[in-house]
mmCIF file of C-alpha atoms in Angstrom:
data_model
loop_
_atom_site.group_PDB
_atom_site.id
_atom_site.type_symbol
_atom_site.label_atom_id
_atom_site.label_comp_id
_atom_site.label_asym_id
_atom_site.label_seq_id
_atom_site.Cartn_x
_atom_site.Cartn_y
_atom_site.Cartn_z
ATOM 1 C CA UNK A 5 102.830 103.674 94.680
ATOM 2 C CA UNK A 6 99.998 102.783 97.047
ATOM 3 C CA UNK A 7 99.147 99.631 95.104
ATOM 4 C CA UNK A 8 102.787 98.538 95.032
ATOM 5 C CA UNK A 9 103.184 99.106 98.749
ATOM 6 C CA UNK A 10 99.813 97.822 100.007
ATOM 7 C CA UNK A 11 99.838 94.712 97.827
ATOM 8 C CA UNK A 12 103.356 93.628 98.802
ATOM 9 C CA UNK A 13 103.531 94.503 102.506
ATOM 10 C CA UNK A 14 101.332 91.565 103.635
ATOM 11 C CA UNK A 15 103.698 89.151 101.886
ATOM 12 C CA UNK A 16 106.917 90.493 103.409
ATOM 13 C CA UNK A 17 108.334 89.283 106.716
ATOM 14 C CA UNK A 18 108.899 91.854 109.446
ATOM 15 C CA UNK A 19 112.691 91.724 109.172
ATOM 16 C CA UNK A 20 112.539 92.723 105.483
ATOM 17 C CA UNK A 21 110.146 95.656 105.957
ATOM 18 C CA UNK A 22 112.864 98.325 106.379
ATOM 19 C CA UNK A 23 114.548 97.147 103.159
ATOM 20 C CA UNK A 24 111.259 97.174 101.232
ATOM 21 C CA UNK A 25 110.230 100.576 102.582
ATOM 22 C CA UNK A 26 113.705 101.887 101.728
ATOM 23 C CA UNK A 27 113.258 100.711 98.135
ATOM 24 C CA UNK A 28 109.828 102.373 97.966
ATOM 25 C CA UNK A 29 111.367 105.550 99.382
ATOM 26 C CA UNK A 30 114.109 105.460 96.735
ATOM 27 C CA UNK A 31 111.601 104.903 93.912
ATOM 28 C CA UNK A 32 109.164 107.539 95.154
ATOM 29 C CA UNK A 33 111.169 110.120 97.098
ATOM 30 C CA UNK A 34 109.250 112.601 99.260
ATOM 31 C CA UNK A 35 105.972 110.830 98.517
ATOM 32 C CA UNK A 36 104.019 109.613 101.537
ATOM 33 C CA UNK A 37 100.668 108.224 100.473
ATOM 34 C CA UNK A 38 98.510 107.059 103.384
ATOM 35 C CA UNK A 39 97.007 103.591 103.344
ATOM 36 C CA UNK A 40 93.535 103.494 101.841
ATOM 37 C CA UNK A 41 91.180 102.407 104.624
ATOM 38 C CA UNK A 42 87.625 101.120 104.689
ATOM 39 C CA UNK A 43 86.516 102.103 108.171
ATOM 40 C CA UNK A 44 83.188 100.275 107.899
ATOM 41 C CA UNK A 45 84.993 97.046 107.025
ATOM 42 C CA UNK A 46 87.458 97.543 109.871
ATOM 43 C CA UNK A 47 84.554 98.086 112.271
ATOM 44 C CA UNK A 48 82.955 94.837 111.040
ATOM 45 C CA UNK A 49 86.257 93.018 111.612
ATOM 46 C CA UNK A 50 86.486 94.448 115.138
ATOM 47 C CA UNK A 51 82.924 93.276 115.874
ATOM 48 C CA UNK A 52 83.806 89.787 114.594
ATOM 49 C CA UNK A 53 86.915 89.690 116.792
ATOM 50 C CA UNK A 54 84.827 90.661 119.803
ATOM 51 C CA UNK A 55 82.236 88.002 118.875
ATOM 52 C CA UNK A 56 85.055 85.447 119.087
ATOM 53 C CA UNK A 57 86.162 86.878 122.469
ATOM 54 C CA UNK A 58 89.410 88.248 121.005
ATOM 55 C CA UNK A 59 91.015 91.629 121.630
ATOM 56 C CA UNK A 60 90.692 93.734 118.464
ATOM 57 C CA UNK A 61 94.220 95.163 118.517
ATOM 58 C CA UNK A 62 95.008 97.551 115.659
ATOM 59 C CA UNK A 63 97.870 95.383 114.319
ATOM 60 C CA UNK A 64 95.636 92.289 114.276
ATOM 61 C CA UNK A 65 92.845 94.176 112.483
ATOM 62 C CA UNK A 66 95.421 95.376 109.933
ATOM 63 C CA UNK A 67 96.559 91.771 109.345
ATOM 64 C CA UNK A 68 92.945 90.678 108.773
ATOM 65 C CA UNK A 69 92.474 93.543 106.293
ATOM 66 C CA UNK A 70 95.705 92.616 104.502
ATOM 67 C CA UNK A 71 94.640 88.966 104.411
ATOM 68 C CA UNK A 72 91.311 89.966 102.884
ATOM 69 C CA UNK A 73 93.091 92.110 100.288
ATOM 70 C CA UNK A 74 95.248 89.141 99.279
ATOM 71 C CA UNK A 75 92.173 86.927 98.952
ATOM 72 C CA UNK A 76 90.580 89.523 96.679
ATOM 73 C CA UNK A 77 93.248 88.835 94.050
ATOM 74 C CA UNK A 78 94.136 85.189 94.815
ATOM 75 C CA UNK A 79 92.049 82.014 95.049
ATOM 76 C CA UNK A 80 94.461 80.420 97.480
ATOM 77 C CA UNK A 81 96.677 81.795 100.216
ATOM 78 C CA UNK A 82 99.230 80.143 102.477
ATOM 79 C CA UNK A 83 99.174 81.551 106.005
ATOM 80 C CA UNK A 84 102.607 80.805 107.420
ATOM 81 C CA UNK A 85 104.037 81.564 110.837
ATOM 82 C CA UNK A 86 105.187 80.205 114.158
ATOM 83 C CA UNK A 87 102.801 78.537 116.561
ATOM 84 C CA UNK A 88 100.705 80.996 118.548
ATOM 85 C CA UNK A 89 101.075 83.931 116.139
ATOM 86 C CA UNK A 90 97.379 84.172 115.287
ATOM 87 C CA UNK A 91 97.125 82.329 111.962
ATOM 88 C CA UNK A 92 93.991 80.388 112.889
ATOM 89 C CA UNK A 93 92.366 83.349 114.634
ATOM 90 C CA UNK A 94 93.046 85.516 111.578
ATOM 91 C CA UNK A 95 91.091 83.075 109.420
ATOM 92 C CA UNK A 96 88.305 82.697 111.974
ATOM 93 C CA UNK A 97 87.862 86.453 112.344
ATOM 94 C CA UNK A 98 87.631 87.006 108.592
ATOM 95 C CA UNK A 99 85.218 84.079 108.301
ATOM 96 C CA UNK A 100 83.037 85.499 111.110
ATOM 97 C CA UNK A 101 83.180 88.959 109.511
ATOM 98 C CA UNK A 102 81.804 87.534 106.266
ATOM 99 C CA UNK A 103 79.120 85.613 108.180
ATOM 100 C CA UNK A 104 78.087 88.785 110.024
ATOM 101 C CA UNK A 105 77.868 90.616 106.697
ATOM 102 C CA UNK A 106 75.757 87.739 105.246
ATOM 103 C CA UNK A 107 78.359 86.914 102.585
ATOM 104 C CA UNK A 108 78.309 83.076 102.925
ATOM 105 C CA UNK A 109 82.051 82.389 103.118
ATOM 106 C CA UNK A 110 83.597 79.036 102.221
ATOM 107 C CA UNK A 111 86.675 77.833 104.065
ATOM 108 C CA UNK A 112 88.756 74.685 103.706
ATOM 109 C CA UNK A 113 91.583 74.378 106.218
ATOM 110 C CA UNK A 114 94.394 72.043 105.239
ATOM 111 C CA UNK A 115 97.828 71.363 106.722
ATOM 112 C CA UNK A 116 100.067 70.471 103.748
ATOM 113 C CA UNK A 117 102.774 69.072 106.029
ATOM 114 C CA UNK A 118 100.412 66.281 107.103
ATOM 115 C CA UNK A 119 100.323 64.663 103.648
ATOM 116 C CA UNK A 120 102.652 63.877 100.752
ATOM 117 C CA UNK A 121 102.698 66.015 97.596
ATOM 118 C CA UNK A 122 100.837 63.273 95.704
ATOM 119 C CA UNK A 123 98.168 63.126 98.404
ATOM 120 C CA UNK A 124 97.903 66.924 98.370
ATOM 121 C CA UNK A 125 97.792 67.641 94.627
ATOM 122 C CA UNK A 126 97.021 64.273 93.024
ATOM 123 C CA UNK A 127 99.037 62.111 90.666
ATOM 124 C CA UNK A 128 98.930 59.932 87.555
ATOM 125 C CA UNK A 129 99.226 56.211 88.249
ATOM 126 C CA UNK A 130 102.259 55.147 86.176
ATOM 127 C CA UNK A 131 100.841 51.692 85.428
ATOM 128 C CA UNK A 132 97.336 52.682 84.324
ATOM 129 C CA UNK A 133 97.922 56.355 83.369
ATOM 130 C CA UNK A 134 94.791 57.112 85.421
ATOM 131 C CA UNK A 135 94.518 60.371 87.370
ATOM 132 C CA UNK A 136 93.979 60.152 91.131
ATOM 133 C CA UNK A 137 92.728 63.363 92.760
ATOM 134 C CA UNK A 138 94.588 64.751 95.755
ATOM 135 C CA UNK A 139 93.057 66.633 98.662
ATOM 136 C CA UNK A 140 93.462 70.010 96.981
ATOM 137 C CA UNK A 141 91.907 68.719 93.743
ATOM 138 C CA UNK A 142 88.978 67.226 95.683
ATOM 139 C CA UNK A 143 88.374 70.446 97.588
ATOM 140 C CA UNK A 144 88.433 72.539 94.416
ATOM 141 C CA UNK A 145 86.243 70.081 92.495
ATOM 142 C CA UNK A 146 83.723 70.020 95.348
ATOM 143 C CA UNK A 147 83.573 73.829 95.375
ATOM 144 C CA UNK A 148 83.052 74.007 91.633
ATOM 145 C CA UNK A 149 80.365 71.315 91.469
ATOM 146 C CA UNK A 150 78.538 72.054 94.733
ATOM 147 C CA UNK A 151 74.788 72.516 94.543
ATOM 148 C CA UNK A 152 74.898 75.466 96.903
ATOM 149 C CA UNK A 153 75.417 78.948 95.608
ATOM 150 C CA UNK A 154 79.037 79.837 96.195
ATOM 151 C CA UNK A 155 79.795 83.553 96.111
ATOM 152 C CA UNK A 156 82.441 84.581 93.625
ATOM 153 C CA UNK A 157 85.596 86.557 94.097
ATOM 154 C CA UNK A 158 87.192 87.100 97.464
ATOM 155 C CA UNK A 159 84.400 85.347 99.349
ATOM 156 C CA UNK A 160 85.203 82.012 97.706
ATOM 157 C CA UNK A 161 88.343 81.202 99.595
ATOM 158 C CA UNK A 162 90.554 78.222 99.992
ATOM 159 C CA UNK A 163 92.826 78.800 102.919
ATOM 160 C CA UNK A 164 95.869 76.608 103.297
ATOM 161 C CA UNK A 165 97.400 76.977 106.722
ATOM 162 C CA UNK A 166 100.821 75.722 107.550
ATOM 163 C CA UNK A 167 101.880 75.659 111.174
ATOM 164 C CA UNK A 168 105.460 76.832 111.633
#
């Protein structure tokens, strides 16, 4: 139940939370499992937020933790929201947290609305049948073939931000 709840909550918009929690309540009646917390990690995130001169509000720290949990199981995440909702700061705080913990994070910020789909993902030239890499392909290829040691797993992140 915890995995179902904790993995899906970061992906659900606020308006749909009561519906989702109602479904969880129907599937697992009278079962209230608290969120599994890593207090040391949360403290590191708070320190990173303070380093960036941000207020480490509990809700913001939770969003950073949820973002990190998504990156642990995905190689790419879209951070979507209205202007001024903290998307960029969320990424910066997690990046600074990894730097403070000496984890060598990798971050590529890309606004997919600024380019066409072909420019983003690449395409095959219809006349020559030759592949032309897009921005995403170039970023991924650069990460794979870089001479520097790139940490594996959740520390190797490609973050695609889309301003709302």
